[in-house]
Each structure stands twice: as structure tokens, then as C-alpha cells.
CSV table of C-alpha atoms in Angstrom, one decimal:
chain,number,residue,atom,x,y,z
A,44,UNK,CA,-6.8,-15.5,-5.3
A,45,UNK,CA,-3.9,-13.9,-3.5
A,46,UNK,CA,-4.2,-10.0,-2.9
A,47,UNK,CA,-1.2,-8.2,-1.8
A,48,UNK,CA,-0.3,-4.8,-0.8
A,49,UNK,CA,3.7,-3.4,-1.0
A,50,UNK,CA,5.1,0.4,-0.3
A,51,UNK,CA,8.0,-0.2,-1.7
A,52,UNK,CA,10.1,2.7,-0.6
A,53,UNK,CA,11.3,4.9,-3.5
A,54,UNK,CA,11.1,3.3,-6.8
A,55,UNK,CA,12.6,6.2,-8.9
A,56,UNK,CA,13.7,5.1,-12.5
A,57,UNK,CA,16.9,7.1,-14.2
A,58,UNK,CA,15.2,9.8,-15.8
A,59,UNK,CA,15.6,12.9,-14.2
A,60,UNK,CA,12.9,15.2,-14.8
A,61,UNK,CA,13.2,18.0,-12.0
A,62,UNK,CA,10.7,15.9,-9.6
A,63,UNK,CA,12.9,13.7,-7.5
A,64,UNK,CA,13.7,13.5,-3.8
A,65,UNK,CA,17.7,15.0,-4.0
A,66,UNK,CA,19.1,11.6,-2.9
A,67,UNK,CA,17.1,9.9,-6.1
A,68,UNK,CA,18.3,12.7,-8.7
A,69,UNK,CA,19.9,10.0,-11.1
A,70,UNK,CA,23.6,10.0,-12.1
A,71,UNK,CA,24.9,12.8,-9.1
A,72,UNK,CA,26.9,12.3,-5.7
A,73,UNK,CA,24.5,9.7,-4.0
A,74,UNK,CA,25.1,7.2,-6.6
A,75,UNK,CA,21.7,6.7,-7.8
A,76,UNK,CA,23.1,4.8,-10.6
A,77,UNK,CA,21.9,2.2,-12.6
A,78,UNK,CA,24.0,-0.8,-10.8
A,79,UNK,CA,21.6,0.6,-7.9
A,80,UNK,CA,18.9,0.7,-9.3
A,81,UNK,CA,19.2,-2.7,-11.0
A,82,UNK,CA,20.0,-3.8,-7.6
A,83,UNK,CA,16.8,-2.1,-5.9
A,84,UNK,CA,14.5,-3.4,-8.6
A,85,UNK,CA,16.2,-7.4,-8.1
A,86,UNK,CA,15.5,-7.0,-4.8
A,87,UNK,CA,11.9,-5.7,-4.4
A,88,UNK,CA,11.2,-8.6,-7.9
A,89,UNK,CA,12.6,-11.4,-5.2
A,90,UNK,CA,10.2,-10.3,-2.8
A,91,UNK,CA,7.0,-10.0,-4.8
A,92,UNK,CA,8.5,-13.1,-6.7
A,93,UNK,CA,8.5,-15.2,-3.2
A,94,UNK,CA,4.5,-13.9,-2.1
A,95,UNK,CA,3.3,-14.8,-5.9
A,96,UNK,CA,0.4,-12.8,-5.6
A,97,UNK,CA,-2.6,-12.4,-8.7
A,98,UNK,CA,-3.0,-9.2,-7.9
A,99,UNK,CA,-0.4,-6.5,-6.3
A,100,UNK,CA,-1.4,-2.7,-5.0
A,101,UNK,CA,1.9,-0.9,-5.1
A,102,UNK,CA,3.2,2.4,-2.9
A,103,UNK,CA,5.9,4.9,-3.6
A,104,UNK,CA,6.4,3.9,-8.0
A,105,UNK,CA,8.3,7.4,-9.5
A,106,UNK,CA,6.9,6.8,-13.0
A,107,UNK,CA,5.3,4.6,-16.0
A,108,UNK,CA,9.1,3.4,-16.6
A,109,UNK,CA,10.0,2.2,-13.3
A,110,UNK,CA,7.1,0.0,-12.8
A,111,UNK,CA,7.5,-1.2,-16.3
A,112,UNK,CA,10.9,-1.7,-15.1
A,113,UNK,CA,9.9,-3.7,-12.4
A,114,UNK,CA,7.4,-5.7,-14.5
A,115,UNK,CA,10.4,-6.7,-16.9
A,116,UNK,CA,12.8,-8.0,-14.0
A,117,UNK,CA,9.7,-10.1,-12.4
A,118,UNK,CA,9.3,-10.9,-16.2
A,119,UNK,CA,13.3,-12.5,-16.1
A,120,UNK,CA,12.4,-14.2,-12.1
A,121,UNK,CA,9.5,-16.0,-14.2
A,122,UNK,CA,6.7,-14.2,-12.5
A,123,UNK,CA,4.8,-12.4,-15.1
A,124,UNK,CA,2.3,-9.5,-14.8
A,125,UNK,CA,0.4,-8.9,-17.9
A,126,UNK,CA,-2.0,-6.0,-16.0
A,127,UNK,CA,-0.5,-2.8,-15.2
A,128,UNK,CA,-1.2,0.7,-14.2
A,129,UNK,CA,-0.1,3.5,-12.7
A,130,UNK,CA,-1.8,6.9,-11.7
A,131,UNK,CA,0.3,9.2,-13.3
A,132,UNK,CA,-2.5,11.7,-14.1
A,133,UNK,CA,-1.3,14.2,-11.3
A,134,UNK,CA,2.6,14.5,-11.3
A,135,UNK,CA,3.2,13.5,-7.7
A,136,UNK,CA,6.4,12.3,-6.8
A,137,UNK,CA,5.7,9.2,-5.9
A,138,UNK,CA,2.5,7.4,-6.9
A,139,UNK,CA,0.2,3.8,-6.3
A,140,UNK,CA,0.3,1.1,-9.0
A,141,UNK,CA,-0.8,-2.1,-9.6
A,142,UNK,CA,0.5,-5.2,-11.5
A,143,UNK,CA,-2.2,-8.1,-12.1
A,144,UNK,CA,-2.5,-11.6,-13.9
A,145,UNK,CA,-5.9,-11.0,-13.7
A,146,UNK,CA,-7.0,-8.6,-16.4
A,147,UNK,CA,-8.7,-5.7,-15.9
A,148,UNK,CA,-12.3,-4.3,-17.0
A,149,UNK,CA,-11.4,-0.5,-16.1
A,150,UNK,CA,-8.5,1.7,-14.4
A,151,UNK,CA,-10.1,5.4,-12.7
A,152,UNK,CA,-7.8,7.7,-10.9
A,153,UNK,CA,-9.4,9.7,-8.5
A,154,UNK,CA,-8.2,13.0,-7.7
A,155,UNK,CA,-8.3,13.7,-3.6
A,156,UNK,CA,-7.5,17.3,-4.4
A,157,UNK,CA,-6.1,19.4,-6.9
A,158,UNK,CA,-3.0,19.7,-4.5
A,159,UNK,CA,0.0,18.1,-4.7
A,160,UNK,CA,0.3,17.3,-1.3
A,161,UNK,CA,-2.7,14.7,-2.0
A,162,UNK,CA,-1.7,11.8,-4.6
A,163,UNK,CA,-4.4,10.6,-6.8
A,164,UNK,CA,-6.1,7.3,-5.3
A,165,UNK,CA,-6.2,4.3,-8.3
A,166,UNK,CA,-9.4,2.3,-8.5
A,167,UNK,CA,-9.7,-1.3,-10.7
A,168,UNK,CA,-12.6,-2.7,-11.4
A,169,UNK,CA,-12.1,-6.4,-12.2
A,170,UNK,CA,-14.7,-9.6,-13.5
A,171,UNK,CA,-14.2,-12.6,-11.5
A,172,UNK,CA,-16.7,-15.1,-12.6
A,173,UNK,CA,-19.7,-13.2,-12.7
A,174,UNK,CA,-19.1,-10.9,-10.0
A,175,UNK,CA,-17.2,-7.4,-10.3
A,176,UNK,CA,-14.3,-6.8,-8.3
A,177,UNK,CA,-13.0,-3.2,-7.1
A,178,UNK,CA,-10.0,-2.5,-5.6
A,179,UNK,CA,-9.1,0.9,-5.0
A,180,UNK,CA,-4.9,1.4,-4.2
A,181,UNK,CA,-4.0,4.2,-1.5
A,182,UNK,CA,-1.2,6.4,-0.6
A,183,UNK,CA,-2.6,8.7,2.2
A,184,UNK,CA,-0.4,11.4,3.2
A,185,UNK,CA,2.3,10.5,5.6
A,186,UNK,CA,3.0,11.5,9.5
A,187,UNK,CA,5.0,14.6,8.4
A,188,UNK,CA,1.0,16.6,8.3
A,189,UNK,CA,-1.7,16.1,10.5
A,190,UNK,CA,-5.0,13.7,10.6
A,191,UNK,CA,-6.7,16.0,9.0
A,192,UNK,CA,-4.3,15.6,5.6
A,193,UNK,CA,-5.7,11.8,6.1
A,194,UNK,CA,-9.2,12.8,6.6
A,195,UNK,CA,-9.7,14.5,3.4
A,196,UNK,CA,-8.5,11.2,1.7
A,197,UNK,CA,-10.3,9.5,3.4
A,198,UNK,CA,-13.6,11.0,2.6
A,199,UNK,CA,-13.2,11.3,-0.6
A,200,UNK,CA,-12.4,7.4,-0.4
A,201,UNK,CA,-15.7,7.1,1.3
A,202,UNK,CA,-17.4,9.2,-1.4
A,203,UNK,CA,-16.3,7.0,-4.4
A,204,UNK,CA,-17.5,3.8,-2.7
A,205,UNK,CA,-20.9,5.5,-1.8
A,206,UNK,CA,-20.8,5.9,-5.9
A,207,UNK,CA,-20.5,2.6,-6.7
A,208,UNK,CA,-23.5,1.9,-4.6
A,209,UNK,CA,-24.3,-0.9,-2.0
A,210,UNK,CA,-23.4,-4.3,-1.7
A,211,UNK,CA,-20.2,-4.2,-3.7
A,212,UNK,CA,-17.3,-6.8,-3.9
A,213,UNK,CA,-15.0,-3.6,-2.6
A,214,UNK,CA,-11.4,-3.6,-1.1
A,215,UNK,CA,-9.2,-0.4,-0.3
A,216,UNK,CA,-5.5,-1.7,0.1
A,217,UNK,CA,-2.3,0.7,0.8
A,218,UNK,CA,-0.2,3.2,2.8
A,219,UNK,CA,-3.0,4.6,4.9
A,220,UNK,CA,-0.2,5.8,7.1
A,221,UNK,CA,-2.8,5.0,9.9
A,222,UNK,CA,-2.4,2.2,12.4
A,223,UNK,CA,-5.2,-0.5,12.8
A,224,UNK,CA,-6.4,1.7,15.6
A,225,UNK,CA,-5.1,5.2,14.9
A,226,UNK,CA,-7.9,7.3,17.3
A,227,UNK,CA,-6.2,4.3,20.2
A,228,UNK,CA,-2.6,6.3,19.4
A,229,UNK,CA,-3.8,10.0,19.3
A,230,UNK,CA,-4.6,9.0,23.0
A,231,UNK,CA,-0.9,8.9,24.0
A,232,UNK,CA,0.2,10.9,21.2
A,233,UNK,CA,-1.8,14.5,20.7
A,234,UNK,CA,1.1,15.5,17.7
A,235,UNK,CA,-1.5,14.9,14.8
A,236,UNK,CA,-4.5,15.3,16.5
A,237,UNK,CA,-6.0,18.7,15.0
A,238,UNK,CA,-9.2,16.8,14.5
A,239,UNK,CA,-10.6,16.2,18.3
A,240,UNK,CA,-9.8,12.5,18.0
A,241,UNK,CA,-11.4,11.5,14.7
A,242,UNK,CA,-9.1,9.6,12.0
A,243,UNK,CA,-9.5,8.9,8.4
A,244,UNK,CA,-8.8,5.3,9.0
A,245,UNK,CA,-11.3,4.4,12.2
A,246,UNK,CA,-14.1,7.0,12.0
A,247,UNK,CA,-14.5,7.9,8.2
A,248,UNK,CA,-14.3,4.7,7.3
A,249,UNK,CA,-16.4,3.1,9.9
A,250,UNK,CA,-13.8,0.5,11.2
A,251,UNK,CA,-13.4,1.4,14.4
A,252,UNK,CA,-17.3,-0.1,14.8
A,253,UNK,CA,-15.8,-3.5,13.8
A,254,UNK,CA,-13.4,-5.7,16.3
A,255,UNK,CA,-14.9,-8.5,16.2
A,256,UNK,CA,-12.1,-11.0,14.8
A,257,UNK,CA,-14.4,-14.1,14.8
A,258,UNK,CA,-15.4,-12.2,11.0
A,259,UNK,CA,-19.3,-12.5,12.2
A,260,UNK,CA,-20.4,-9.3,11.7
A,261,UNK,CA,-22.6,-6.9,10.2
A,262,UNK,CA,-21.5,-4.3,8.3
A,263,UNK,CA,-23.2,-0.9,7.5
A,264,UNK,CA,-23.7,-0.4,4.1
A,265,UNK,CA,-20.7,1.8,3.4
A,266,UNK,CA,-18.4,0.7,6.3
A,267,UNK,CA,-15.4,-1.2,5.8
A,268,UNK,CA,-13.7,-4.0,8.0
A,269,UNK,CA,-9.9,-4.2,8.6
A,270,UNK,CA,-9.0,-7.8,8.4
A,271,UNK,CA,-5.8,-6.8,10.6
A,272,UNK,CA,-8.6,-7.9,13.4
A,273,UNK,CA,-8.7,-11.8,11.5
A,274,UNK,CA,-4.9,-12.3,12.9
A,275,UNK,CA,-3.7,-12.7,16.1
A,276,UNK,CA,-2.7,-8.9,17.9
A,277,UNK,CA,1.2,-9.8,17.3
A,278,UNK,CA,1.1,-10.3,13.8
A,279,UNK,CA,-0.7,-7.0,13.3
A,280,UNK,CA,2.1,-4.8,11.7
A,281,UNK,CA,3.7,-3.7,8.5
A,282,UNK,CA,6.2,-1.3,9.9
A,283,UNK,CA,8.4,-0.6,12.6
A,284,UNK,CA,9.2,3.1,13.9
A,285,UNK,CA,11.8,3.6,16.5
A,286,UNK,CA,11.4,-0.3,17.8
A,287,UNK,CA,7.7,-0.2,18.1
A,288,UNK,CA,5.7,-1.8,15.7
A,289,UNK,CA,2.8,-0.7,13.6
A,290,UNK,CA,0.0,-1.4,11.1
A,291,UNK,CA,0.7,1.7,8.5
A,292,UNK,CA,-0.2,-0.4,5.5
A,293,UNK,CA,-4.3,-2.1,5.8
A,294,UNK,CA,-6.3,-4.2,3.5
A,295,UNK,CA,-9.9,-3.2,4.1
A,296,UNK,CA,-12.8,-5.0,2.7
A,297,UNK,CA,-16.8,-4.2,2.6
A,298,UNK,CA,-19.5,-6.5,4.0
A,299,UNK,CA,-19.8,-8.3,0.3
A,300,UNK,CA,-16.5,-10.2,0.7
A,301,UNK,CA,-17.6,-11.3,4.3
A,302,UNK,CA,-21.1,-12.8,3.1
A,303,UNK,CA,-20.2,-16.4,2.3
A,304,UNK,CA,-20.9,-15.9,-1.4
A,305,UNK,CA,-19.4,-15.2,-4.5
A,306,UNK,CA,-16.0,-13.8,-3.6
A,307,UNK,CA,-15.2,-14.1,-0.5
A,308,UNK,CA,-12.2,-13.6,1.9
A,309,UNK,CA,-10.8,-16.7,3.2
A,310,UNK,CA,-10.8,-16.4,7.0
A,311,UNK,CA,-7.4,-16.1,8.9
A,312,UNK,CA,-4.8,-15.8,5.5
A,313,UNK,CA,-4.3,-11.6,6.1
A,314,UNK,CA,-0.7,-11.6,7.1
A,315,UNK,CA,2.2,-9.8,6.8
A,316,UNK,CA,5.3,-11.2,4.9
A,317,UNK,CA,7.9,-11.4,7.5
A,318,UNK,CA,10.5,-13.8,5.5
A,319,UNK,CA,13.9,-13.7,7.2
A,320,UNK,CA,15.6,-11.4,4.5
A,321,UNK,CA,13.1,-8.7,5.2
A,322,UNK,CA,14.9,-8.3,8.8
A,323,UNK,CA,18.2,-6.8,9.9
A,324,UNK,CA,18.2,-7.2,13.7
A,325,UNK,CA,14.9,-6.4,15.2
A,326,UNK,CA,14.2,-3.9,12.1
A,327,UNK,CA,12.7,-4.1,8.1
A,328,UNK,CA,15.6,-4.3,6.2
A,329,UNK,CA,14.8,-1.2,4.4
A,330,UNK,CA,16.8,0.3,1.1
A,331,UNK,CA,19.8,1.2,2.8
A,332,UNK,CA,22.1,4.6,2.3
A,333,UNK,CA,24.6,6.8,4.3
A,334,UNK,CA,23.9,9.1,7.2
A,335,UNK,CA,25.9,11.6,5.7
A,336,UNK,CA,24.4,15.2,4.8
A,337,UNK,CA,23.9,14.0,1.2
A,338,UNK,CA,22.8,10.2,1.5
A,339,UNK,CA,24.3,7.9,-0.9
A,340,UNK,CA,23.0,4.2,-2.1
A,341,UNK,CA,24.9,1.5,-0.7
A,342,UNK,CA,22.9,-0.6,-3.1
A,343,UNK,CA,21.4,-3.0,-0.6
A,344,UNK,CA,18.1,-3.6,1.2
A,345,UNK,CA,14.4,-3.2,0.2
A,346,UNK,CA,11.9,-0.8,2.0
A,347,UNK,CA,10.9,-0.5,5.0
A,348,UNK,CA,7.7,-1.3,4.9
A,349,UNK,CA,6.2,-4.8,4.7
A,350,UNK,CA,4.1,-6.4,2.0
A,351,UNK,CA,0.9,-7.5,3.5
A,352,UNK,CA,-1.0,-10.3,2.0
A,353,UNK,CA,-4.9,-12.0,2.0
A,354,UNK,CA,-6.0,-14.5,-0.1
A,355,UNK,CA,-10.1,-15.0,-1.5
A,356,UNK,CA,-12.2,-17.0,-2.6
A,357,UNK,CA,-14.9,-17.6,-5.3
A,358,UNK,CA,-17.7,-19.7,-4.2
């Protein structure tokens, strides 16, 4: 079972209904047009096409429409996605989806806060075989605030799987907008530290106890393990800011999927997708526009982010 996670950088639809970042406002001077958005919706289809996934936690989805938008052109590229959801409860933005060939036994949003600075995280609940599945899609806030936006995410990540009780098949997949090792960068970097060192990502979440790559490990009951620490240290990136790379987007799994029964990840297969196409020079060949005061779609490009992948398996 191949488990995939994608931001993929601004999925508006054509509807204009007063939300939309100014360069996405559709039909106006930056083109966003529907030759552009057929384009943008081709080329993030070829990309989820060519990873094939079962299941697929998507980032940065404007509406119901555009991912049923996107569902219908992976429909026409012969990849079809029965499952869908979005959280569209709070009227964010940009919110998390999922598309699945794997049906679904429930769909939960939870709400962070009532802000709207916080978007809604999406949980699934899945039956494979006889074991239930949970995967819980994530949009944490982005490097424009401070760790402490992330924190309260983060706990209220931790609360819901503290819910759902011990010893559950759980994974939290997404845009933490974290790195692997956040507390490692607040080091160097003091600009989002307001929180004496602790992170969402490595303290709240208890991964920073767990770097063992060899997977032979013990987790505490509500802990999670980043399986960025199953590949080797160069392959540990989604994203690349100002020619240095990092791991913003994460799959992280609980101590269930590491047992050697029932579901279980299958050692070594996190990875990010780093096809050719996905590269212009030494950067992600994000959705590109102009530099101009009002950017305009030139209609090529994807995001610029990278999908990351791991695969399970059911004993």
C-alpha cells in the first residue's frame, strides 16, 4: 500500500468567491484563466499519475471543486480515485484533502482553533483487513508566524491521538512546515524561536527521542517516529529555500506500524519523488509566474514542494 503526501502549491478553481490570494482571483490581470488552470491541474495529475499512490494527503486544495477537478483529470490519465474529501468546514483559504482507492470508514475535521490563521486538520479512519487505519492530513501554519503557531497544532494533533487511545495503526502526513529536526535549526536561526527551543514537530510530538534509523525502537505510547530517519541524510528533503534543502513536508507513524504485525511500514521505501521534471536547475520546478508587482501565470510548472512517498504492508 503506497501512502503519499503532496502540497501542491495553490490549487484554486475559477470561482471567485472573495477568498483568494490576489494573483488566484480568476478571470483578472494575472491570467488565472482556465487555459491555466487546465494546465496546473495536467501537471500536478502527471505527477500523482507517475507515484500511483492508494492513498494521497493533499496540501494547499482552494475548494470541493478543484479537487474534484483534479479527481476528473487523473480520472482522463486512467488513475482513478473513488475516495475523496476535503476539510472545508472552516473557510480557510487553502485547505488538506485526500483522494483514496481505498474506501473510507469515516472523515473528522478537527478544528485547531476557531481562528483562521489555523486550518482545520482532516482525519480518515480506514479498514484494512481487520485492522483500522488512521491517517490524519496536516497543514501547520507556515514560516511567516512563529513556533508557537505550530505548537498549538501540534498539541491539538497530540490530543486527538491520545483520543483514539493506545496502540493505534496511526500516521500524521503533511506540510508541518517543520524540518526533520526543527529545534537542530532554531539553533542557528533564533527568528521563530518564541518558544525557548521547543517545536511542534520534535518536542510535542515526541520525535526528537527517536533517531535511530535501523527502525528498532520503542516508542512511548503516544510518540510518533519520522521515517525521514529510514533514508539516507541526503535524501531527507521535500523542499528547497534559497539553495538549501529541507524536510517541510513528514510522514510520521506511531509504534503500531513498526511492530512487525498487521500493517506495517516497509523498511527503507520513505522517499521523496525527485523525477527529473520536478527540477529546473538545482530548484523544484514550482508553478511558475512573473516578478512583476501583480504576478501573472505563465502557465507552467508544479509546486514547489515535493510529493513524499512510503509504502506498507499487511502481514
Amino acid at each position: 500500500m503506497k501512502i503519499a503526501t503532496y502540497n501542491v502549491e495553490n490549487l484554486f478553481d475559477l470561482q471567485r468567491n472573495g477568498h483568494e490570494y490576489k494573483e488566484y482571483i480568476p478571470y483578472a490581470k494575472s491570467n488565472w484563466n482556465d487555459k491555466n488552470y487546465r494546465k496546473k491541474l495536467k501537471n500536478i495529475a502527471k505527477v500523482i499519475k507517475d507515484i500511483n499512490p492508494d492513498i494521497i494527503g493533499l496540501q494547499e486544495i482552494e475548494s470541493l471543486q478543484a479537487l474534484k477537478d483534479l479527481r476528473y483529470t487523473l480520472k482522463r490519465e486512467g488513475v482513478y480515485y473513488q475516495y475523496y474529501k476535503i476539510a472545508n468546514l472552516k473557510s480557510t483559504t487553502i485547505k488538506v484533502a485526500i483522494l483514496s482507492k481505498i474506501p473510507f470508514v469515516y472523515t473528522h475535521e478537527i478544528a485547531v482553533t476557531s481562528s483562521y490563521r489555523y486550518r482545520n486538520i482532516l482525519e480518515v479512519k480506514f479498514k484494512i483487513g481487520n485492522e483500522d487505519l488512521y491517517i490524519l492530513i496536516n497543514h501547520w501554519k507556515s514560516k511567516a508566524g512563529p513556533e508557537s503557531m505550530r505548537i498549538v497544532s501540534a498539541k491539538k494533533l497530540r490530543k486527538r491521538i491520545e483520543e483514539l487511545g493506545k496502540n493505534k495503526n496511526i500516521i500524521a502526513l503533511g506540510d508541518f512546515n517543520s524540518d526533520y529536526e526543527e529545534y537542530e535549526i532554531f539553533k542557528r536561526k533564533r527568528k521563530h524561536n518564541d518558544t525557548d527551543g521547543i517545536t511542534g514537530i520534535n518536542h510535542i510530538l515526541g520525535t526528537i527521542k527517536y533517531q535511530n534509523s535501523s527502525l528498532n525502537i520503542h516508542l512511548a505510547p503516544y510518540d510518533f517516529y519520522n521515517l525521514w530517519y529510514d533514508t539516507e541524510l541526503e535524501k531527507r528533503y521535500s523542499y528547497i529555500y534559497r539553495g538549501k534543502k529541507e524536510a517541510m513536508d513528514s510522514i510520521l507513524v506511531t509504534a503500531a506500524l513498526l511492530d512487525k504485525k498487521c500493517i506495517d511500514y516497509k523498511p527503507h521505501s520513505i522517499t521523496a519523488f525527485e523525477k527529473p521534471y520536478l527540477f529546473k536547475g538545482k530548484e523544484i520546478y514550482r508553478w511558475q509566474t512573473t516578478r512583476s508587482r501583480l504576478r501573472r501565470h505563465k502557465g507552467k510548472g508544479y509546486s514547489d514542494h515535493l510529493p513524499v512517498i512510503a509504502e506498507f504492508v499487511l502481514h
